[in-house]
Amino acid sequence: MTRHYTHWINGHWTDASYLETIERHSPAHGELLASFSAGNAEDVDQAVGAALELFESRDWSGLPASQKSRALNEWAALIERDTEKLARIEAEEVGKPITFARAEVGAAIEMVRYAAALIWQIPGEAHNHLGEDKLGLVTREARGVVAMIVPWNFPLVTLFQKLPYALAAGCSAVIKPSELTSGTALEVAKLAGEAGLPAGLINVVTGTGTAVGERLSTHPDVAMISFTGSTQVGKKIAANAAKDMRRVSLELGGKGAQVVFADADLEAALDGVLFGTILNQGEECVAGTRLLIEDGVADAFVERLVERARKVAIGMPLDEECQLSSLIHEGHMRSVLDYIAIGKEEGATLVAGGERITEGELGKGYFVDTTIFTNVTPEMRIFREEIFGPVLTVSTFSSVEEAIRLANDTEYGLGNGLWTKDVDKAIQVSQRLRSGTVFVNTYLETAVQMPFGGFKQSGVGRENGLEGLLEFTELKSTFIKMGKREPVLPNTVD
Ligand code: NAD
């Protein structure tokens, strides 16, 4: 059944009198899934107005920790109740396997509960060594209205790495989900209303980046823009924000390396490398799609990797057995196939996949098989650029120094992995990998208490952890004089 949505502003659905809508068809089989309102600047103004009014009323930011925390936990319970519905929407709209979509809903719930717990201990400082008669307080205040602009690959997780933390800090939010995958953002905003969170706290305006995103990220009443998406759009947002010193946090692209040393548990490494390549069809900012493998074990490792890649279960998003599903849309599939053609032209050797799947029911969608290139060198575009598909490049190294140099030879710095049984090597190499996250003998782990974000062009700021909450606060220093104040300018006193 097709779902029809309008915007969610100030605690209710907006009028359905929109002439323009955006239709979302399944990337896996083409059927119509949903329609969203194609928002414009007026919709954004309305949503920002509602968020600002609530913020200034202090009806949310002024609540004690206990009440905010309870309200967020009630919201988490409703999201949990609706897990299956939300997972299905996420799987259908993104074209991702339902089992991964369920895990994504689970992660979102954890983030709400964790942020609800953090509210109890938002830190501050008191300084009583400023002199006998003075006290200094360092407090944290909510920044205000936060614009949250998120991508299509993990619509819920990318949103929930921001939203509960911002609410915990006392901010209100205007969300612009991707126009391809807006369903779950709208559903969770509605659930927040059901949980009793005040109207205006969470607003969702759907539409394109140019019509909605640009207005939202340049709106004078928006105190902070929290953006997740491509480095290209992130730079635009940062440039706009610089004009009036608006606060920004940016979670951007990546090109993660998986460094496999000869002394690693190679069985585990095979599994981790394949998982890091195919999770979410490779449409994953932390995807580990540059395999760097030590010379002596490279040939045998790649041979076994290719065998395993052939066994990956490709299927429709709602198929419980499916491990790899459809890419997000035709244009993106073409871009992934173009990169595969570029890899061949650049002289890399294609050893697995490399094709769109055209047979059977999968032929209706945008399915690309797990693709592996060997003989990849650092100057090749497939080594340097974010492909955002299930495409792994393989390069070899012969020393620890060479491995580190190759891993860091990228403008990105989001996540990297390394595989070795040598503890000293694991620690020393992990310290020299220039990325916000390093996975040792594992890949793509997440935990709400561990901050997430990028070095270099992978972003600015951190999400999750206490740091993730503090991003949504401003620091204030308050000096308090106790007792009668002696004038600093005595000759001016009558
Ligand atoms: P994108 O940058 O094209 O779009 C992201 C969001 O920005 C969308 O909602 C889009 O509509 C909006 N947007 C586009 N142009 C805009 C503009 N001019 N002003 C304001 N908003 C605008 O990214 P995408 O294709 O949706 O997502 C894929 C990218 O996201 C990849 O590069 C991936 O690495 C990155 N990503 C990063 C993380 C992370 O946490 N670091 C997580 C997921 C995805």
PDB file of N, CA and C and ligand atoms in Angstrom, residues 149-154 158 161 176-180 207-210 212-215 217 227-234 236-237 240 250-254 283-286 386 388 412 414 452-454 458 463, ligand 1:
ATOM      1  N   ILE A 149      20.165  17.935   8.474  1.00  0.00           N
ATOM      2  CA  ILE A 149      20.037  17.532   7.066  1.00  0.00           C
ATOM      3  C   ILE A 149      20.734  16.185   6.923  1.00  0.00           C
ATOM      4  N   VAL A 150      19.983  15.185   6.476  1.00  0.00           N
ATOM      5  CA  VAL A 150      20.528  13.817   6.499  1.00  0.00           C
ATOM      6  C   VAL A 150      20.390  13.124   5.138  1.00  0.00           C
ATOM      7  N   PRO A 151      21.222  12.090   4.920  1.00  0.00           N
ATOM      8  CA  PRO A 151      21.252  11.411   3.618  1.00  0.00           C
ATOM      9  C   PRO A 151      20.310  10.210   3.555  1.00  0.00           C
ATOM     10  N   TRP A 152      20.435   9.465   2.458  1.00  0.00           N
ATOM     11  CA  TRP A 152      19.496   8.366   2.215  1.00  0.00           C
ATOM     12  C   TRP A 152      20.034   7.001   2.623  1.00  0.00           C
ATOM     13  N   ASN A 153      21.315   6.875   2.928  1.00  0.00           N
ATOM     14  CA  ASN A 153      21.847   5.509   3.077  1.00  0.00           C
ATOM     15  C   ASN A 153      21.461   4.854   4.406  1.00  0.00           C
ATOM     16  N   PHE A 154      21.531   5.640   5.507  1.00  0.00           N
ATOM     17  CA  PHE A 154      21.051   5.160   6.813  1.00  0.00           C
ATOM     18  C   PHE A 154      20.132   6.244   7.363  1.00  0.00           C
ATOM     19  N   THR A 158      21.604   7.976  10.814  1.00  0.00           N
ATOM     20  CA  THR A 158      22.232   9.295  10.649  1.00  0.00           C
ATOM     21  C   THR A 158      21.412  10.373  11.372  1.00  0.00           C
ATOM     22  N   GLN A 161      21.853   9.878  15.333  1.00  0.00           N
ATOM     23  CA  GLN A 161      23.147  10.277  15.910  1.00  0.00           C
ATOM     24  C   GLN A 161      23.128  11.770  16.257  1.00  0.00           C
ATOM     25  N   LYS A 176      15.505  17.857   7.662  1.00  0.00           N
ATOM     26  CA  LYS A 176      15.263  17.628   6.231  1.00  0.00           C
ATOM     27  C   LYS A 176      15.866  16.279   5.862  1.00  0.00           C
ATOM     28  N   PRO A 177      14.989  15.271   5.741  1.00  0.00           N
ATOM     29  CA  PRO A 177      15.514  13.968   5.327  1.00  0.00           C
ATOM     30  C   PRO A 177      15.799  13.982   3.829  1.00  0.00           C
ATOM     31  N   SER A 178      16.445  12.931   3.352  1.00  0.00           N
ATOM     32  CA  SER A 178      16.631  12.826   1.902  1.00  0.00           C
ATOM     33  C   SER A 178      15.259  12.695   1.248  1.00  0.00           C
ATOM     34  N   GLU A 179      15.109  13.293   0.096  1.00  0.00           N
ATOM     35  CA  GLU A 179      13.833  13.227  -0.626  1.00  0.00           C
ATOM     36  C   GLU A 179      13.518  11.802  -1.089  1.00  0.00           C
ATOM     37  N   LEU A 180      14.525  10.905  -1.041  1.00  0.00           N
ATOM     38  CA  LEU A 180      14.320   9.521  -1.472  1.00  0.00           C
ATOM     39  C   LEU A 180      13.823   8.637  -0.339  1.00  0.00           C
ATOM     40  N   GLY A 207      11.620  17.391   0.951  1.00  0.00           N
ATOM     41  CA  GLY A 207      11.863  18.080  -0.323  1.00  0.00           C
ATOM     42  C   GLY A 207      13.319  17.972  -0.714  1.00  0.00           C
ATOM     43  N   THR A 208      13.667  18.715  -1.736  1.00  0.00           N
ATOM     44  CA  THR A 208      15.013  18.576  -2.302  1.00  0.00           C
ATOM     45  C   THR A 208      16.035  19.433  -1.549  1.00  0.00           C
ATOM     46  N   GLY A 209      17.288  19.147  -1.838  1.00  0.00           N
ATOM     47  CA  GLY A 209      18.374  19.911  -1.228  1.00  0.00           C
ATOM     48  C   GLY A 209      18.335  21.375  -1.631  1.00  0.00           C
ATOM     49  N   THR A 210      18.015  21.637  -2.892  1.00  0.00           N
ATOM     50  CA  THR A 210      18.017  23.041  -3.333  1.00  0.00           C
ATOM     51  C   THR A 210      16.807  23.806  -2.797  1.00  0.00           C
ATOM     52  N   VAL A 212      14.642  22.936  -0.132  1.00  0.00           N
ATOM     53  CA  VAL A 212      14.459  22.913   1.329  1.00  0.00           C
ATOM     54  C   VAL A 212      15.802  23.040   2.062  1.00  0.00           C
ATOM     55  N   GLY A 213      16.779  22.244   1.626  1.00  0.00           N
ATOM     56  CA  GLY A 213      18.068  22.207   2.330  1.00  0.00           C
ATOM     57  C   GLY A 213      18.753  23.565   2.346  1.00  0.00           C
ATOM     58  N   GLU A 214      18.759  24.244   1.215  1.00  0.00           N
ATOM     59  CA  GLU A 214      19.476  25.531   1.164  1.00  0.00           C
ATOM     60  C   GLU A 214      18.810  26.580   2.038  1.00  0.00           C
ATOM     61  N   ARG A 215      17.485  26.644   1.996  1.00  0.00           N
ATOM     62  CA  ARG A 215      16.792  27.622   2.840  1.00  0.00           C
ATOM     63  C   ARG A 215      17.031  27.304   4.322  1.00  0.00           C
ATOM     64  N   SER A 217      19.506  25.682   5.703  1.00  0.00           N
ATOM     65  CA  SER A 217      20.881  25.852   6.184  1.00  0.00           C
ATOM     66  C   SER A 217      21.331  27.313   6.136  1.00  0.00           C
ATOM     67  N   PHE A 227      24.866  18.397   9.723  1.00  0.00           N
ATOM     68  CA  PHE A 227      24.708  17.830   8.379  1.00  0.00           C
ATOM     69  C   PHE A 227      25.405  16.492   8.260  1.00  0.00           C
ATOM     70  N   THR A 228      24.747  15.527   7.655  1.00  0.00           N
ATOM     71  CA  THR A 228      25.405  14.284   7.252  1.00  0.00           C
ATOM     72  C   THR A 228      25.146  14.088   5.767  1.00  0.00           C
ATOM     73  N   GLY A 229      26.207  13.889   5.016  1.00  0.00           N
ATOM     74  CA  GLY A 229      26.050  13.694   3.576  1.00  0.00           C
ATOM     75  C   GLY A 229      27.401  13.743   2.905  1.00  0.00           C
ATOM     76  N   SER A 230      27.395  14.127   1.648  1.00  0.00           N
ATOM     77  CA  SER A 230      28.641  14.107   0.877  1.00  0.00           C
ATOM     78  C   SER A 230      29.557  15.262   1.278  1.00  0.00           C
ATOM     79  N   THR A 231      30.844  15.058   1.060  1.00  0.00           N
ATOM     80  CA  THR A 231      31.820  16.106   1.353  1.00  0.00           C
ATOM     81  C   THR A 231      31.543  17.329   0.468  1.00  0.00           C
ATOM     82  N   GLN A 232      31.109  17.078  -0.747  1.00  0.00           N
ATOM     83  CA  GLN A 232      30.825  18.174  -1.681  1.00  0.00           C
ATOM     84  C   GLN A 232      29.740  19.121  -1.136  1.00  0.00           C
ATOM     85  N   VAL A 233      28.603  18.564  -0.710  1.00  0.00           N
ATOM     86  CA  VAL A 233      27.527  19.413  -0.167  1.00  0.00           C
ATOM     87  C   VAL A 233      27.944  19.973   1.205  1.00  0.00           C
ATOM     88  N   GLY A 234      28.682  19.174   1.973  1.00  0.00           N
ATOM     89  CA  GLY A 234      29.169  19.634   3.282  1.00  0.00           C
ATOM     90  C   GLY A 234      29.999  20.908   3.152  1.00  0.00           C
ATOM     91  N   LYS A 236      29.722  23.191   0.856  1.00  0.00           N
ATOM     92  CA  LYS A 236      28.801  24.291   0.539  1.00  0.00           C
ATOM     93  C   LYS A 236      28.149  24.809   1.819  1.00  0.00           C
ATOM     94  N   ILE A 237      27.723  23.871   2.647  1.00  0.00           N
ATOM     95  CA  ILE A 237      27.053  24.234   3.900  1.00  0.00           C
ATOM     96  C   ILE A 237      28.013  24.971   4.824  1.00  0.00           C
ATOM     97  N   ASN A 240      28.517  28.533   3.505  1.00  0.00           N
ATOM     98  CA  ASN A 240      27.360  29.396   3.849  1.00  0.00           C
ATOM     99  C   ASN A 240      27.372  29.753   5.323  1.00  0.00           C
ATOM    100  N   LEU A 250      29.623  18.428  10.756  1.00  0.00           N
ATOM    101  CA  LEU A 250      29.572  17.809   9.432  1.00  0.00           C
ATOM    102  C   LEU A 250      30.060  16.363   9.505  1.00  0.00           C
ATOM    103  N   GLU A 251      29.208  15.458   9.095  1.00  0.00           N
ATOM    104  CA  GLU A 251      29.574  14.039   8.980  1.00  0.00           C
ATOM    105  C   GLU A 251      29.584  13.726   7.500  1.00  0.00           C
ATOM    106  N   LEU A 252      30.785  13.506   6.931  1.00  0.00           N
ATOM    107  CA  LEU A 252      30.881  13.474   5.470  1.00  0.00           C
ATOM    108  C   LEU A 252      31.381  12.121   4.941  1.00  0.00           C
ATOM    109  N   GLY A 253      31.942  12.144   3.761  1.00  0.00           N
ATOM    110  CA  GLY A 253      32.292  10.898   3.081  1.00  0.00           C
ATOM    111  C   GLY A 253      33.501  10.194   3.663  1.00  0.00           C
ATOM    112  N   GLY A 254      33.792   9.027   3.093  1.00  0.00           N
ATOM    113  CA  GLY A 254      34.939   8.257   3.560  1.00  0.00           C
ATOM    114  C   GLY A 254      35.467   7.338   2.472  1.00  0.00           C
ATOM    115  N   GLU A 283      26.951   1.270   0.262  1.00  0.00           N
ATOM    116  CA  GLU A 283      26.488   2.670   0.392  1.00  0.00           C
ATOM    117  C   GLU A 283      26.632   3.042   1.868  1.00  0.00           C
ATOM    118  N   GLU A 284      27.853   3.197   2.276  1.00  0.00           N
ATOM    119  CA  GLU A 284      28.173   3.256   3.701  1.00  0.00           C
ATOM    120  C   GLU A 284      29.403   4.142   3.842  1.00  0.00           C
ATOM    121  N   CYS A 285      29.260   5.212   4.647  1.00  0.00           N
ATOM    122  CA  CYS A 285      30.372   6.164   4.754  1.00  0.00           C
ATOM    123  C   CYS A 285      31.632   5.534   5.321  1.00  0.00           C
ATOM    124  N   VAL A 286      31.492   4.541   6.210  1.00  0.00           N
ATOM    125  CA  VAL A 286      32.667   3.908   6.820  1.00  0.00           C
ATOM    126  C   VAL A 286      33.044   2.615   6.090  1.00  0.00           C
ATOM    127  N   GLU A 386      35.238   8.079  -3.445  1.00  0.00           N
ATOM    128  CA  GLU A 386      34.187   7.305  -2.767  1.00  0.00           C
ATOM    129  C   GLU A 386      33.211   6.786  -3.821  1.00  0.00           C
ATOM    130  N   PHE A 388      30.790   4.319  -3.256  1.00  0.00           N
ATOM    131  CA  PHE A 388      29.491   4.139  -2.607  1.00  0.00           C
ATOM    132  C   PHE A 388      28.696   2.998  -3.232  1.00  0.00           C
ATOM    133  N   TYR A 412      40.213  11.552   2.865  1.00  0.00           N
ATOM    134  CA  TYR A 412      39.202  11.218   3.881  1.00  0.00           C
ATOM    135  C   TYR A 412      39.836  10.668   5.147  1.00  0.00           C
ATOM    136  N   LEU A 414      37.531   8.806   7.914  1.00  0.00           N
ATOM    137  CA  LEU A 414      36.384   8.450   8.764  1.00  0.00           C
ATOM    138  C   LEU A 414      36.661   7.175   9.562  1.00  0.00           C
ATOM    139  N   PHE A 452      31.715   9.333  17.254  1.00  0.00           N
ATOM    140  CA  PHE A 452      31.861   8.974  15.840  1.00  0.00           C
ATOM    141  C   PHE A 452      32.041  10.241  15.021  1.00  0.00           C
ATOM    142  N   GLY A 453      33.013  10.240  14.111  1.00  0.00           N
ATOM    143  CA  GLY A 453      33.207  11.406  13.258  1.00  0.00           C
ATOM    144  C   GLY A 453      34.499  11.284  12.492  1.00  0.00           C
ATOM    145  N   GLY A 454      34.811  12.322  11.724  1.00  0.00           N
ATOM    146  CA  GLY A 454      35.919  12.182  10.799  1.00  0.00           C
ATOM    147  C   GLY A 454      37.104  13.093  11.036  1.00  0.00           C
ATOM    148  N   SER A 458      36.555  14.179   6.082  1.00  0.00           N
ATOM    149  CA  SER A 458      35.392  13.372   6.476  1.00  0.00           C
ATOM    150  C   SER A 458      34.515  14.088   7.493  1.00  0.00           C
ATOM    151  N   GLU A 463      29.672  12.788  16.781  1.00  0.00           N
ATOM    152  CA  GLU A 463      28.329  12.372  17.185  1.00  0.00           C
ATOM    153  C   GLU A 463      28.477  11.186  18.143  1.00  0.00           C
TER     154      GLU A 463
HETATM  155  P1  NAD B   1      24.178  14.437  -0.305  1.00  0.00           P
HETATM  156  O1  NAD B   1      25.267  15.301   0.208  1.00  0.00           O
HETATM  157  O2  NAD B   1      23.889  14.481  -1.747  1.00  0.00           O
HETATM  158  O3  NAD B   1      22.808  14.783   0.427  1.00  0.00           O
HETATM  159  C1  NAD B   1      22.675  14.775   1.843  1.00  0.00           C
HETATM  160  C2  NAD B   1      21.482  15.634   2.213  1.00  0.00           C
HETATM  161  O4  NAD B   1      21.757  16.988   1.848  1.00  0.00           O
HETATM  162  C3  NAD B   1      20.191  15.256   1.498  1.00  0.00           C
HETATM  163  O5  NAD B   1      19.104  15.416   2.383  1.00  0.00           O
HETATM  164  C4  NAD B   1      20.123  16.283   0.372  1.00  0.00           C
HETATM  165  O6  NAD B   1      18.818  16.525  -0.095  1.00  0.00           O
HETATM  166  C5  NAD B   1      20.701  17.506   1.065  1.00  0.00           C
HETATM  167  N1  NAD B   1      21.267  18.522   0.169  1.00  0.00           N
HETATM  168  C6  NAD B   1      21.726  18.360  -1.098  1.00  0.00           C
HETATM  169  N2  NAD B   1      22.164  19.554  -1.589  1.00  0.00           N
HETATM  170  C7  NAD B   1      21.994  20.469  -0.611  1.00  0.00           C
HETATM  171  C8  NAD B   1      22.272  21.862  -0.497  1.00  0.00           C
HETATM  172  N3  NAD B   1      22.816  22.543  -1.501  1.00  0.00           N
HETATM  173  N4  NAD B   1      21.976  22.486   0.667  1.00  0.00           N
HETATM  174  C9  NAD B   1      21.453  21.800   1.706  1.00  0.00           C
HETATM  175  N5  NAD B   1      21.151  20.484   1.658  1.00  0.00           N
HETATM  176  C10 NAD B   1      21.424  19.824   0.503  1.00  0.00           C
HETATM  177  O7  NAD B   1      24.518  12.953   0.190  1.00  0.00           O
HETATM  178  P2  NAD B   1      23.723  11.623  -0.127  1.00  0.00           P
HETATM  179  O8  NAD B   1      23.990  11.242  -1.547  1.00  0.00           O
HETATM  180  O9  NAD B   1      22.317  11.723   0.346  1.00  0.00           O
HETATM  181  O10 NAD B   1      24.475  10.597   0.867  1.00  0.00           O
HETATM  182  C11 NAD B   1      25.657   9.981   0.570  1.00  0.00           C
HETATM  183  C12 NAD B   1      26.841  10.698   1.197  1.00  0.00           C
HETATM  184  O11 NAD B   1      26.659  10.813   2.616  1.00  0.00           O
HETATM  185  C13 NAD B   1      28.143   9.928   1.046  1.00  0.00           C
HETATM  186  O12 NAD B   1      29.187  10.807   0.687  1.00  0.00           O
HETATM  187  C14 NAD B   1      28.383   9.349   2.438  1.00  0.00           C
HETATM  188  O13 NAD B   1      29.728   9.050   2.723  1.00  0.00           O
HETATM  189  C15 NAD B   1      27.845  10.420   3.307  1.00  0.00           C
HETATM  190  N6  NAD B   1      27.506   9.888   4.638  1.00  0.00           N
HETATM  191  C16 NAD B   1      28.291  10.224   5.719  1.00  0.00           C
HETATM  192  C17 NAD B   1      28.015   9.692   6.975  1.00  0.00           C
HETATM  193  C18 NAD B   1      28.854  10.044   8.171  1.00  0.00           C
HETATM  194  O14 NAD B   1      28.387   9.830   9.287  1.00  0.00           O
HETATM  195  N7  NAD B   1      30.044  10.568   8.014  1.00  0.00           N
HETATM  196  C19 NAD B   1      26.923   8.847   7.144  1.00  0.00           C
HETATM  197  C20 NAD B   1      26.140   8.524   6.037  1.00  0.00           C
HETATM  198  C21 NAD B   1      26.444   9.063   4.794  1.00  0.00           C
END
